[in-house]
mmCIF file of C-alpha atoms and ligand atoms in Angstrom:
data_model
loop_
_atom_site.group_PDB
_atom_site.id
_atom_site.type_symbol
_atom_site.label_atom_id
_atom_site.label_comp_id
_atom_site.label_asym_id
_atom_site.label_seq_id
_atom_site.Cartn_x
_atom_site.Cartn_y
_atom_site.Cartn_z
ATOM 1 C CA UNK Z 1 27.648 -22.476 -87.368
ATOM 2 C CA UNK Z 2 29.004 -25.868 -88.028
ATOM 3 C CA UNK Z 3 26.111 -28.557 -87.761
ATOM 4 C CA UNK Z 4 22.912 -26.138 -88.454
ATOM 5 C CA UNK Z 5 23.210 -26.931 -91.981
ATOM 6 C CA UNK Z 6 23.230 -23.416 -93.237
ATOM 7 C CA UNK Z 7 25.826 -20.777 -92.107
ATOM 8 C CA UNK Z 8 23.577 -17.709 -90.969
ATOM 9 C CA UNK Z 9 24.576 -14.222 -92.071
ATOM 10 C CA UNK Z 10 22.430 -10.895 -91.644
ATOM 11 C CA UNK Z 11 22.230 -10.215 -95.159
ATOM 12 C CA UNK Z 12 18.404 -8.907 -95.745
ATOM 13 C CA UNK Z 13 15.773 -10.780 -97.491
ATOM 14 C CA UNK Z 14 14.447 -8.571 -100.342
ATOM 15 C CA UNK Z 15 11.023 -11.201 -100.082
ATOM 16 C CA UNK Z 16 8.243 -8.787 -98.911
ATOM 17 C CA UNK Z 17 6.020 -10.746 -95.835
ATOM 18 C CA UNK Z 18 3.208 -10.724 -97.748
ATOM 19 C CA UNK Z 19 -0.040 -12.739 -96.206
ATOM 20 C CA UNK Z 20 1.272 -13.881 -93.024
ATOM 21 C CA UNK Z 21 -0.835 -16.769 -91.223
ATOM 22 C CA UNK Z 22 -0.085 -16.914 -87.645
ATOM 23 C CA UNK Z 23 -1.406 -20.177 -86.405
ATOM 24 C CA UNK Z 24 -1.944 -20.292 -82.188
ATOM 25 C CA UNK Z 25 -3.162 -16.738 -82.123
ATOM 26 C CA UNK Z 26 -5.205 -17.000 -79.351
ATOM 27 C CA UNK Z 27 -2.087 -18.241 -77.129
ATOM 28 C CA UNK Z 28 0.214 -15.848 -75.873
ATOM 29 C CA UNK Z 29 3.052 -15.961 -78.221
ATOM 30 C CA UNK Z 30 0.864 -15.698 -80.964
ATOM 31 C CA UNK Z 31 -0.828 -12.863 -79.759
ATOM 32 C CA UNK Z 32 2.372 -11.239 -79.272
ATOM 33 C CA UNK Z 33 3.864 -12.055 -83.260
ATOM 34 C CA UNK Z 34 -0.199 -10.558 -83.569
ATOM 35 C CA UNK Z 35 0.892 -7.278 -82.042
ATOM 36 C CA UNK Z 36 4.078 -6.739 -83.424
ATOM 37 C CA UNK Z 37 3.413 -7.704 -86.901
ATOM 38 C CA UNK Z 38 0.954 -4.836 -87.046
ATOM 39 C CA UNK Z 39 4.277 -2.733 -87.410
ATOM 40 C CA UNK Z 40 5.043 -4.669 -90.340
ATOM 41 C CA UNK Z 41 3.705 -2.821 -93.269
ATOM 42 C CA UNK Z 42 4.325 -5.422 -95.772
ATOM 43 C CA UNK Z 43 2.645 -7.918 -93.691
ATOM 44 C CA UNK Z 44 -1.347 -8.789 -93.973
ATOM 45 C CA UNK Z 45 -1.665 -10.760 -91.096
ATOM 46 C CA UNK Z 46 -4.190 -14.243 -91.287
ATOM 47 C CA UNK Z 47 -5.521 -15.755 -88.167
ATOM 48 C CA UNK Z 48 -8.360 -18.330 -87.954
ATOM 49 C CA UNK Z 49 -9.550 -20.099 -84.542
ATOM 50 C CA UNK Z 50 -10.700 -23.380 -83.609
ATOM 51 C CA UNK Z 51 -13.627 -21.515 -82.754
ATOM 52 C CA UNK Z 52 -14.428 -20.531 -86.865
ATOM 53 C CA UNK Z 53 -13.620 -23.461 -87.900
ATOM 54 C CA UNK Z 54 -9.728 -24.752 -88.286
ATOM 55 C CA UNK Z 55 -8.620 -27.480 -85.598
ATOM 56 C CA UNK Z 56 -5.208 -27.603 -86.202
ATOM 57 C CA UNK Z 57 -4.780 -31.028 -85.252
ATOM 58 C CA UNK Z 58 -7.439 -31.888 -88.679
ATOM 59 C CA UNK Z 59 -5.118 -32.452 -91.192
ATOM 60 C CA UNK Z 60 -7.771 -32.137 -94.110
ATOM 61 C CA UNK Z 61 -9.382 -28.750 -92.208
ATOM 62 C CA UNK Z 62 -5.399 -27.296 -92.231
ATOM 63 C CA UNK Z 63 -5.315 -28.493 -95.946
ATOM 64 C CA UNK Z 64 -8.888 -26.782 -97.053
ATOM 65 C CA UNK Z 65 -7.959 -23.249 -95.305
ATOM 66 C CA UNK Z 66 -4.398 -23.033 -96.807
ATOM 67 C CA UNK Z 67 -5.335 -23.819 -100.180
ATOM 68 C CA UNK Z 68 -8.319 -21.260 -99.805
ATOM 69 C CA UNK Z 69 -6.177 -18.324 -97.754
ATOM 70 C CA UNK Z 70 -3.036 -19.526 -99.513
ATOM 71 C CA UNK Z 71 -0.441 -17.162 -97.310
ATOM 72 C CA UNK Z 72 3.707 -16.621 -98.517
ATOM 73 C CA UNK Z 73 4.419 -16.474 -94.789
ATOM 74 C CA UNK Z 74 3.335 -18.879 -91.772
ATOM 75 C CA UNK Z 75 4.311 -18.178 -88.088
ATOM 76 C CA UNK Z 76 3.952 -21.868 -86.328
ATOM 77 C CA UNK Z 77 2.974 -20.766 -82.533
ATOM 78 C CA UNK Z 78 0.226 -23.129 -82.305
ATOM 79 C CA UNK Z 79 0.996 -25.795 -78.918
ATOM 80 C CA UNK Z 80 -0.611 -28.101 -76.823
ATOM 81 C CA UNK Z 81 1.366 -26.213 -74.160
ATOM 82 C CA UNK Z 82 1.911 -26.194 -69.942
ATOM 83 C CA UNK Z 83 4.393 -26.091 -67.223
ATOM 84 C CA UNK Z 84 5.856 -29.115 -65.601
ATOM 85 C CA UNK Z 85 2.732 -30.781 -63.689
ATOM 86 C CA UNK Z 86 1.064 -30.520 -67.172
ATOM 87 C CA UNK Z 87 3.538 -32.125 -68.990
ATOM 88 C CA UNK Z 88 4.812 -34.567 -66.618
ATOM 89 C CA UNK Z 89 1.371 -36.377 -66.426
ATOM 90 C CA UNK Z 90 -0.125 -35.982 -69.652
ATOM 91 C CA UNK Z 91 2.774 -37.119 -72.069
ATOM 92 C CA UNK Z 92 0.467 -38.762 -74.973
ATOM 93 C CA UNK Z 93 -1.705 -35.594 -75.329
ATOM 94 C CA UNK Z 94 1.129 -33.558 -75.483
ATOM 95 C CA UNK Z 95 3.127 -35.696 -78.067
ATOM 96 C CA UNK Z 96 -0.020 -36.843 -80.586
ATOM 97 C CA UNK Z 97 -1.433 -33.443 -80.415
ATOM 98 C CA UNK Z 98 2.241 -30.739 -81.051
ATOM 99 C CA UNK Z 99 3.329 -33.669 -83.684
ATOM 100 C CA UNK Z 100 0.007 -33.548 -85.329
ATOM 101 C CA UNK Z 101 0.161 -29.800 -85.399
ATOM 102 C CA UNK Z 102 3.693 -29.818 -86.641
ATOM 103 C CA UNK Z 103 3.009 -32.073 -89.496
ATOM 104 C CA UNK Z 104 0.027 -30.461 -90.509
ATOM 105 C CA UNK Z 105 1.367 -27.147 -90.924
ATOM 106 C CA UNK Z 106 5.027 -27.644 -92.296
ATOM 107 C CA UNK Z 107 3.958 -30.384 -94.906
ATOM 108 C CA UNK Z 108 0.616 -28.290 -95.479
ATOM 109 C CA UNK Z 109 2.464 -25.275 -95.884
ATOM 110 C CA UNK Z 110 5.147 -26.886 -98.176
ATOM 111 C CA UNK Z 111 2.210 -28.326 -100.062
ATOM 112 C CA UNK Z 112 0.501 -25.287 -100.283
ATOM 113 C CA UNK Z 113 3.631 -23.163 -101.612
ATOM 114 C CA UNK Z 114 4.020 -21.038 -98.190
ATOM 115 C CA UNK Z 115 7.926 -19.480 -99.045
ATOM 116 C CA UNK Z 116 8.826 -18.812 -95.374
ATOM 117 C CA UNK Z 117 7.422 -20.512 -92.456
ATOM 118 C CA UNK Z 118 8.836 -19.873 -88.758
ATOM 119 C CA UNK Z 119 8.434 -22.774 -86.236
ATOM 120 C CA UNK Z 120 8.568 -22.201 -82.842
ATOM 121 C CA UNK Z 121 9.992 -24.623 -80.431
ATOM 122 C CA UNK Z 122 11.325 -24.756 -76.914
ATOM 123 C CA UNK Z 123 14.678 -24.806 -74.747
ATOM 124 C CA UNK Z 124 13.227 -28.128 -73.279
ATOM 125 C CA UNK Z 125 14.823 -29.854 -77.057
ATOM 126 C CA UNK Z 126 18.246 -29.752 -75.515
ATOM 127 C CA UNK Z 127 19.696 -32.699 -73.151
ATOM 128 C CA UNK Z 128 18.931 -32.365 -69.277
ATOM 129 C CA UNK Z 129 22.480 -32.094 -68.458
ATOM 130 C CA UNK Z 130 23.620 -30.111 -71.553
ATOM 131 C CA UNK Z 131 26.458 -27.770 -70.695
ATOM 132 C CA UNK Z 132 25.223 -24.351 -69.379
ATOM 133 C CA UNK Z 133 24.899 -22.174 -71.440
ATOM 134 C CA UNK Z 134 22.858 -24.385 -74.317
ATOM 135 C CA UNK Z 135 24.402 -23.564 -77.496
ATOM 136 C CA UNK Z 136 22.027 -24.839 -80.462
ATOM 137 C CA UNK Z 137 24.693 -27.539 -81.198
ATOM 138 C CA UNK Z 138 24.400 -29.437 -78.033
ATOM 139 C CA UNK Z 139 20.714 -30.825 -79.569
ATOM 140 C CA UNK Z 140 20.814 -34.814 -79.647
ATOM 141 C CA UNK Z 141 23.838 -35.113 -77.517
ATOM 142 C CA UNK Z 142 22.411 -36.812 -74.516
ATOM 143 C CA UNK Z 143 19.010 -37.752 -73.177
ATOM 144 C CA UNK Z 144 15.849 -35.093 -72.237
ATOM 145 C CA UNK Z 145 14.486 -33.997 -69.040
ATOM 146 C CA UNK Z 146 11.918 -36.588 -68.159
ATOM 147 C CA UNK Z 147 9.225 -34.123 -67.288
ATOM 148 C CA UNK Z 148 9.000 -32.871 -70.835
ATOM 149 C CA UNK Z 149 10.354 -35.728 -72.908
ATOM 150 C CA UNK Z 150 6.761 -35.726 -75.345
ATOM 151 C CA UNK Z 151 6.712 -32.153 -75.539
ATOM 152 C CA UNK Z 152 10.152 -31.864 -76.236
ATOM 153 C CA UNK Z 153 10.370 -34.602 -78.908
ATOM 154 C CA UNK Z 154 7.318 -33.174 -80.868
ATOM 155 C CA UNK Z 155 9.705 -29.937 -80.823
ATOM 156 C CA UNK Z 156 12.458 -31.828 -82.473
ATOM 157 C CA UNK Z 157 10.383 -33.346 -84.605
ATOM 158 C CA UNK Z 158 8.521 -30.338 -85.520
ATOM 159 C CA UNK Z 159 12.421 -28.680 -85.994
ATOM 160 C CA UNK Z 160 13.896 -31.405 -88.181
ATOM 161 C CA UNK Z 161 10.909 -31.407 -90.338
ATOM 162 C CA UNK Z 162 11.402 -27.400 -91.231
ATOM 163 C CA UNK Z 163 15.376 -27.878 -91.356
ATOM 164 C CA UNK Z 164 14.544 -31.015 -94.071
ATOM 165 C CA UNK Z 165 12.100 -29.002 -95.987
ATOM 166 C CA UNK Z 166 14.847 -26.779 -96.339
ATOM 167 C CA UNK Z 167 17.373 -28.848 -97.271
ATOM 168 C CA UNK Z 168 15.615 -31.356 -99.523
ATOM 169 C CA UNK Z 169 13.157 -28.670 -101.153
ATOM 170 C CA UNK Z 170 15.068 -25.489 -100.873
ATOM 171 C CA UNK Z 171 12.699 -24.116 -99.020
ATOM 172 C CA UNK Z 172 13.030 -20.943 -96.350
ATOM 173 C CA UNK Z 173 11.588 -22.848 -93.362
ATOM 174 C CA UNK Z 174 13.412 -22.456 -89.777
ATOM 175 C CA UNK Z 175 12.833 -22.260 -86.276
ATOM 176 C CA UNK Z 176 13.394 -20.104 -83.071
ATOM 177 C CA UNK Z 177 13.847 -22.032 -79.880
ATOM 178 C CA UNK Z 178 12.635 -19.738 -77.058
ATOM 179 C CA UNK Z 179 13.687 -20.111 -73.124
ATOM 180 C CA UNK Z 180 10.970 -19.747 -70.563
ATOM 181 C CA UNK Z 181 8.303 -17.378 -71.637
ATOM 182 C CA UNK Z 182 5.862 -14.905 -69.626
ATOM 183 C CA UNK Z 183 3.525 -11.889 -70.431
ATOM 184 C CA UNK Z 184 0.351 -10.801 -71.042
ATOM 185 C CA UNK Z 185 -2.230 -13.785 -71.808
ATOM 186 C CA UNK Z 186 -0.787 -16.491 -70.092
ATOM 187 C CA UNK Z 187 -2.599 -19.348 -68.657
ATOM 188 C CA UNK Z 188 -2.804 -18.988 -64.767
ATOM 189 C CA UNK Z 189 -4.888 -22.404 -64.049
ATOM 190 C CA UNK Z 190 -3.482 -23.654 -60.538
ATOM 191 C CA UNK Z 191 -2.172 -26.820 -61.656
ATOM 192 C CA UNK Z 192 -1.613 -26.441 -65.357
ATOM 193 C CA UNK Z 193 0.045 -23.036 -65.723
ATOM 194 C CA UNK Z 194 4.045 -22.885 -66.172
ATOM 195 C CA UNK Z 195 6.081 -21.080 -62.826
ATOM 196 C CA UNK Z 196 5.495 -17.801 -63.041
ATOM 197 C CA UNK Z 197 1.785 -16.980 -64.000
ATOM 198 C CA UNK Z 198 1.892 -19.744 -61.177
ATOM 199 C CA UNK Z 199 3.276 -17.899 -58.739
ATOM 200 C CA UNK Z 200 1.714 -14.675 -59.670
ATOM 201 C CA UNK Z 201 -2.360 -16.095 -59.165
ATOM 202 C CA UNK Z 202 -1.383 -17.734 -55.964
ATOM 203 C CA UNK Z 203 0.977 -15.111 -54.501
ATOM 204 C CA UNK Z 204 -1.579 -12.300 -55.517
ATOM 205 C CA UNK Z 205 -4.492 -14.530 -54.133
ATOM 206 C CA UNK Z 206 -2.603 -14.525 -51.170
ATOM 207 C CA UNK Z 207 -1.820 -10.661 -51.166
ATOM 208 C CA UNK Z 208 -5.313 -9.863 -51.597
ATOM 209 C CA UNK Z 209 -6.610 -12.301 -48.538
ATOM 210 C CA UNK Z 210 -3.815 -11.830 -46.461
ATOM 211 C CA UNK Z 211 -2.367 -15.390 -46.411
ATOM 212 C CA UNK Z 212 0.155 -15.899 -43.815
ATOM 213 C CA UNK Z 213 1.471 -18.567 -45.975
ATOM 214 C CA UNK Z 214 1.660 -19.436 -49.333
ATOM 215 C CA UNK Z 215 3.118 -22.534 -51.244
ATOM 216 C CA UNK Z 216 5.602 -22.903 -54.046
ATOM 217 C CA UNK Z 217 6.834 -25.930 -55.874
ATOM 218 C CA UNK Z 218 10.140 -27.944 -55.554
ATOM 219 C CA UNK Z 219 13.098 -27.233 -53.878
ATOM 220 C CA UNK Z 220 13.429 -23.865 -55.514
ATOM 221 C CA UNK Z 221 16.933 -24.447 -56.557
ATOM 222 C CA UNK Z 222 16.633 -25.557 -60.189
ATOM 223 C CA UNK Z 223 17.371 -22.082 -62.308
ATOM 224 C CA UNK Z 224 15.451 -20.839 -65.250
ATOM 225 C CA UNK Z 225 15.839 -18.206 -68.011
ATOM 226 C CA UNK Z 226 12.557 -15.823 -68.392
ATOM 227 C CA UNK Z 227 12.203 -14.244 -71.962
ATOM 228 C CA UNK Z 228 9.130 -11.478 -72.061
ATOM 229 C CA UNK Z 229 6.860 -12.721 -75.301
ATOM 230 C CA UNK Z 230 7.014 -8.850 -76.892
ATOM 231 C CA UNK Z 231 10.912 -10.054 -77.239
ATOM 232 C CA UNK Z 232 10.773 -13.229 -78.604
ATOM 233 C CA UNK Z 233 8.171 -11.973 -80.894
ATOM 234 C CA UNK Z 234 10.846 -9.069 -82.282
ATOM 235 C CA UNK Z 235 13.452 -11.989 -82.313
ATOM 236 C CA UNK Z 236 11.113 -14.065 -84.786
ATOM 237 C CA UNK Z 237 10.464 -11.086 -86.997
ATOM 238 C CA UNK Z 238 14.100 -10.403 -87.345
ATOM 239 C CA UNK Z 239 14.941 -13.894 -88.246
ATOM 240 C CA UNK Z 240 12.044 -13.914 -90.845
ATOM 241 C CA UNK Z 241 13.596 -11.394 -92.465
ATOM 242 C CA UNK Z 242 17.049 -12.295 -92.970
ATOM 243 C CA UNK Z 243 17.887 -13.998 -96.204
ATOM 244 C CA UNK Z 244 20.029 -16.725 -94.894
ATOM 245 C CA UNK Z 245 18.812 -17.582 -91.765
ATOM 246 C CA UNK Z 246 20.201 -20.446 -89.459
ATOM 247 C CA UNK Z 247 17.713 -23.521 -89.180
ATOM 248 C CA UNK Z 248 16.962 -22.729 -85.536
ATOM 249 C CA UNK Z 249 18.418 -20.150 -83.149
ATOM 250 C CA UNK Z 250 17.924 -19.747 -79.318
ATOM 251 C CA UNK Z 251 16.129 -16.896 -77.879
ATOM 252 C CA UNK Z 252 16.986 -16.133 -74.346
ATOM 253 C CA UNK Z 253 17.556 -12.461 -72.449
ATOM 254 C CA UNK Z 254 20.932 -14.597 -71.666
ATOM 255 C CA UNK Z 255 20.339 -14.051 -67.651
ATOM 256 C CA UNK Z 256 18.695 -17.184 -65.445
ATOM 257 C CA UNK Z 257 17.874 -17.118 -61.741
ATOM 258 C CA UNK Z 258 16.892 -19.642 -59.085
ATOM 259 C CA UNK Z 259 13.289 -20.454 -58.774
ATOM 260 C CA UNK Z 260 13.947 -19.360 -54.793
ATOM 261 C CA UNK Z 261 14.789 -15.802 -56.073
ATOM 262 C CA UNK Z 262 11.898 -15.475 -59.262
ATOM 263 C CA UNK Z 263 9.615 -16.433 -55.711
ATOM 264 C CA UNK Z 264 11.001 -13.473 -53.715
ATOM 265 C CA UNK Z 265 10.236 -11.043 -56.627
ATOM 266 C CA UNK Z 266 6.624 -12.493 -57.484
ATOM 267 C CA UNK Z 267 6.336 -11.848 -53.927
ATOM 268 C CA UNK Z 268 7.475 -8.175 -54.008
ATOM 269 C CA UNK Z 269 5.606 -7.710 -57.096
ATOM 270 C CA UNK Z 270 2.360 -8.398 -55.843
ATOM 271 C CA UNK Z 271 2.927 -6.670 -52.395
ATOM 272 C CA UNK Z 272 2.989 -9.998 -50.433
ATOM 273 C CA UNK Z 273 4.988 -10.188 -47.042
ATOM 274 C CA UNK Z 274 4.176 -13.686 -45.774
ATOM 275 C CA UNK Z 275 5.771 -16.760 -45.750
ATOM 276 C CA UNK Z 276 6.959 -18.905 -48.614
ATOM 277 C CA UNK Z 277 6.735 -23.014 -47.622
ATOM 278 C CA UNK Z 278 8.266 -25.153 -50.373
ATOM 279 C CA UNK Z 279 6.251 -28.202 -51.389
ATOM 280 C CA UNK Z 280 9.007 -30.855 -52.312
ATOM 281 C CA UNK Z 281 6.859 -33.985 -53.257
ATOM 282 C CA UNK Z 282 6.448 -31.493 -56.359
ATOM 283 C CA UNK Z 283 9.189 -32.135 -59.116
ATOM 284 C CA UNK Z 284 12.054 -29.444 -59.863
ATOM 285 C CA UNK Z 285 12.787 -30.686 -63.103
ATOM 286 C CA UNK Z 286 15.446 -29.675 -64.986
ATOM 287 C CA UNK Z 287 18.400 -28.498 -62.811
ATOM 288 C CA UNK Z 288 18.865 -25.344 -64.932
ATOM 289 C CA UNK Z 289 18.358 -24.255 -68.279
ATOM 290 C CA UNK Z 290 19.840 -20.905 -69.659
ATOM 291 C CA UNK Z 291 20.999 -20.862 -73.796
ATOM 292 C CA UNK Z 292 23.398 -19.707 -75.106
ATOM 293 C CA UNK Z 293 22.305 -16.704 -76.930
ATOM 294 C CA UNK Z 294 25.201 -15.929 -78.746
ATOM 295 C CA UNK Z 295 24.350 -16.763 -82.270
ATOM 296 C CA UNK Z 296 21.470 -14.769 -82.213
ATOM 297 C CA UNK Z 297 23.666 -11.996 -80.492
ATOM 298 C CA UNK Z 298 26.237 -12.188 -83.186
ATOM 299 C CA UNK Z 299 23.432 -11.812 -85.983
ATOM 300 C CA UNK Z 300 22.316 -8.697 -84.648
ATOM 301 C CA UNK Z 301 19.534 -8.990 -82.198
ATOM 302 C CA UNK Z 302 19.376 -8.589 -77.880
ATOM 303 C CA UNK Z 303 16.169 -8.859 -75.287
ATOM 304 C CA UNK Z 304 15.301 -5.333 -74.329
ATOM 305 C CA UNK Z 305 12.713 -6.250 -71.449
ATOM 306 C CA UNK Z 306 14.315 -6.836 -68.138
ATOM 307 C CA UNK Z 307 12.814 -8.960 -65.747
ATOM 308 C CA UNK Z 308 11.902 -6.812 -63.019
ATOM 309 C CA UNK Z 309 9.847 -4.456 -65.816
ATOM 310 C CA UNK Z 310 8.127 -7.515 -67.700
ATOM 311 C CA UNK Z 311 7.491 -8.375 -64.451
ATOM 312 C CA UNK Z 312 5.325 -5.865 -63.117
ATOM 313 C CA UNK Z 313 3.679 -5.260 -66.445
ATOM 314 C CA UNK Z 314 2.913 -8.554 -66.380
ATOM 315 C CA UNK Z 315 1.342 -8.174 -62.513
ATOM 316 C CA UNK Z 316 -0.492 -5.271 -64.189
ATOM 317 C CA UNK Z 317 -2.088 -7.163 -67.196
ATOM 318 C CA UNK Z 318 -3.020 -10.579 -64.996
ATOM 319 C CA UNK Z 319 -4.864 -7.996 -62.712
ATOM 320 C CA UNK Z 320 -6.209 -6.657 -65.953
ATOM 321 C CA UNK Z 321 -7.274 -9.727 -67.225
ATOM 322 C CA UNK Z 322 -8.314 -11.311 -64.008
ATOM 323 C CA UNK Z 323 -10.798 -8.143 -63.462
ATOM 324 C CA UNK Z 324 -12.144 -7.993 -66.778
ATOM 325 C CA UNK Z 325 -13.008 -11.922 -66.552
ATOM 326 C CA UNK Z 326 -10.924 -12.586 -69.570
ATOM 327 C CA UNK Z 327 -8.283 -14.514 -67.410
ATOM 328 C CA UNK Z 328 -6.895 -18.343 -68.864
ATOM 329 C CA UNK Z 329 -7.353 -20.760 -66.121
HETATM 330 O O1 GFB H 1 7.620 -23.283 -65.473
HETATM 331 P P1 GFB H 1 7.680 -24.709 -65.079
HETATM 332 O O2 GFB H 1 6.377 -25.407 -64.867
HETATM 333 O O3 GFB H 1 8.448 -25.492 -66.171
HETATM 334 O O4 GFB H 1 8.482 -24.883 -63.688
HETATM 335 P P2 GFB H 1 9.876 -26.073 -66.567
HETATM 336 C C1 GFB H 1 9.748 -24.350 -63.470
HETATM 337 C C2 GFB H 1 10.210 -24.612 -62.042
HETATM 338 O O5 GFB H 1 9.411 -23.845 -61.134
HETATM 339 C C3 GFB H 1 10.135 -26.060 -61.555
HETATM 340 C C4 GFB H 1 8.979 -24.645 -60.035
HETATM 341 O O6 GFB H 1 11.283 -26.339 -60.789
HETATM 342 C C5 GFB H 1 8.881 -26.041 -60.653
HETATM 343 O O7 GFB H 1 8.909 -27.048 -59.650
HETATM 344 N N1 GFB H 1 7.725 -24.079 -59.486
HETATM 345 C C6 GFB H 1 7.583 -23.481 -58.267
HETATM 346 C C7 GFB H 1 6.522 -24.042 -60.104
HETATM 347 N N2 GFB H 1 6.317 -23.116 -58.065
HETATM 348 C C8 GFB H 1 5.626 -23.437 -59.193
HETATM 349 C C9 GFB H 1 4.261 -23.266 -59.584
HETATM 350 O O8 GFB H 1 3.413 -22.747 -58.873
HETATM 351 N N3 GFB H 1 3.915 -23.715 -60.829
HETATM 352 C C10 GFB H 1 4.837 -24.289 -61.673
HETATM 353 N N4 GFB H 1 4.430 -24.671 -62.897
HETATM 354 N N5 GFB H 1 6.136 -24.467 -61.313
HETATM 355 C C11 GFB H 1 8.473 -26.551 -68.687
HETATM 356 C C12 GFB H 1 8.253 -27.744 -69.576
HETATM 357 O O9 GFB H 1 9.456 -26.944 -67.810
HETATM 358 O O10 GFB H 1 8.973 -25.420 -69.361
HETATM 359 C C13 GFB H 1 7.663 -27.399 -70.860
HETATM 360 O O11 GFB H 1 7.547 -28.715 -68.875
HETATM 361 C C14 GFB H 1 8.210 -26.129 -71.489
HETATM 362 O O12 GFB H 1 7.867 -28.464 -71.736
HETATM 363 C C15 GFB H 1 8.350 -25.013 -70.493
HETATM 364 O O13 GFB H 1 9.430 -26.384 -72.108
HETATM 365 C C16 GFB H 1 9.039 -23.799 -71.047
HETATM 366 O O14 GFB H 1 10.789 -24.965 -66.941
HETATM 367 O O15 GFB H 1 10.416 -27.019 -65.549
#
């Protein structure tokens, strides 16, 4: 694809995975590369927490563990991350802190001799008014959604410092660029959370105490994409092992829907039959964003989890979660 630098084809990488570090495996997408690399038999999967030791944001702690693990593959899932209430009022932590964590791993990696490293960014790179779908070349064409501006220029950053690594160094390091993610271990604090393990704690709250009302944010017109993390996790194994991969490549299950409707099936989810009021001094933020998953499409790979099944499984592991006091608020 002209302007990603390296033309993709789905030739195979004969490079076995080797030690795999997944950095940000306590979150949920790195829980979910967890799970599915365990089908991986060439992979020895690495994880260390902040709790043992490695703050990612500590450039001479990411330094000290790489030299000492020293891993051929790193997975980059490690984010300051949040949905739009978190991001729209806390723009320096989100910046210093996915930049610092960006930097440290790609150049520590590089320095370390990693071979193939993964970084994972966000649909939130592309311009606030890019044209619908988002095809990976409409990056750096206009100007961001204001709500996620930081986060979204660490992203880039994060991005261009993989697709330079490759270019100046020869090195295998890309990136994935996922659309709105949900699934099992997802944060579902009230204010903090993204939409829909949002929706799902308040509308299930209000199932349970039989609410006659319950309150969603916005005008519930903006659209969104939802990818379940079990498929962007199978997209970012695929991609690792291609032997030309391009330098980043959108992961979406290519269908979007208006916040009104994901707030009508929530609802039905979680057996609620009350009333929905809409809270508009809350922001929408971006008017839609669905990408253009065509690249990735044409390489070889498709989402397999529709919404309506992530969805309840999803229900199914909050209440899980929620029960066995193991739930991220
Ligand atoms: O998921 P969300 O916070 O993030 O919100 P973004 C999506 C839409 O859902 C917005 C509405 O229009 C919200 O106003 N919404 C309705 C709610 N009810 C709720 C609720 O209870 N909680 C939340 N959070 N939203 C984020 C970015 O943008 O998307 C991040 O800020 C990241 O940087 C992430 O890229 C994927 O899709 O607007």
């Amino acid at each position: 694809m002209e302007g990603l630098g390296h033309p993709a084809t789905t030739a195979l990488s004969r490079a076995p995975m080797g030690r795999v570090f997944v950095a940000g495996h306590t979150g949920m997408v790195g829980a979910a590369f967890v799970r599915r690399l365990a089908r991986e038999p060439d992979a020895d999967v690495v994880v260390r927490s902040r709790r043992d030791g490695l703050d990612l944001t500590d450039r001479a702690a990411v330094d000290r563990f790489l030299a000492d693990v020293r891993p051929q593959t790193m997975i980059v899932a490690a984010a300051r991350v949040g949905g739009i209430q978190a991001n729209a009022t806390r723009p320096e932590e989100f910046l210093r802190e996915n930049l610092a964590i960006a930097l440290n791993l790609i150049e520590g990696a590089r320095r370390a001799g990693v071979s193939r490293l993964l970084f994972l960014g966000s649909s939130c790179i592309y311009p606030r008014l890019a044209p619908q779908p988002m095809a990976e070349d409409s990056l750096l064409t206009g100007p961001l959604e204001p709500t996620n501006e930081a986060y979204a220029i660490a992203k880039i950053a994060g991005l261009k410092l993989a697709q330079a690594c490759r270019r100046q160094h020869g090195l295998l390091y890309h990136s994935v660029m996922p659309t709105n993610l949900y699934g099992p271990g997802d944060n579902y604090h009230a204010e903090d959370s993204h939409v829909l393990p949002g929706l799902i704690r308040r509308f299930d709250e209000a199932a349970r105490t039989g609410a006659p009302e319950v309150g969603a944010w916005g005008t519930g017109a903006p659209r969104r994409e939802f990818l379940h993390v079990d498929d962007l996790a199978d997209a970012g194994i695929f991609l690792l092992r291609l032997a030309e991969p391009p330098d980043w490549v959108n992961v979406g299950s290519g269908v979007d829907l208006t916040i009104r409707e994901l707030t009508e099936r929530v609802a039905e989810a979680v057996g609620y039959r009350g009333r929905i009021v809409w809270d508009t001094a809350r922001p929408d933020g971006a008017p839609r964003k669905l990408l253009d998953v065509s690249l990735l499409t044409r390489l070889g790979w498709r989402a397999r989890i529709p919404l309506e099944q992530g969805l309840s499984e999803t229900v199914a592991a909050y209440r899980r979660e929620r029960a066995a006091g193991i739930w991220r608020h």
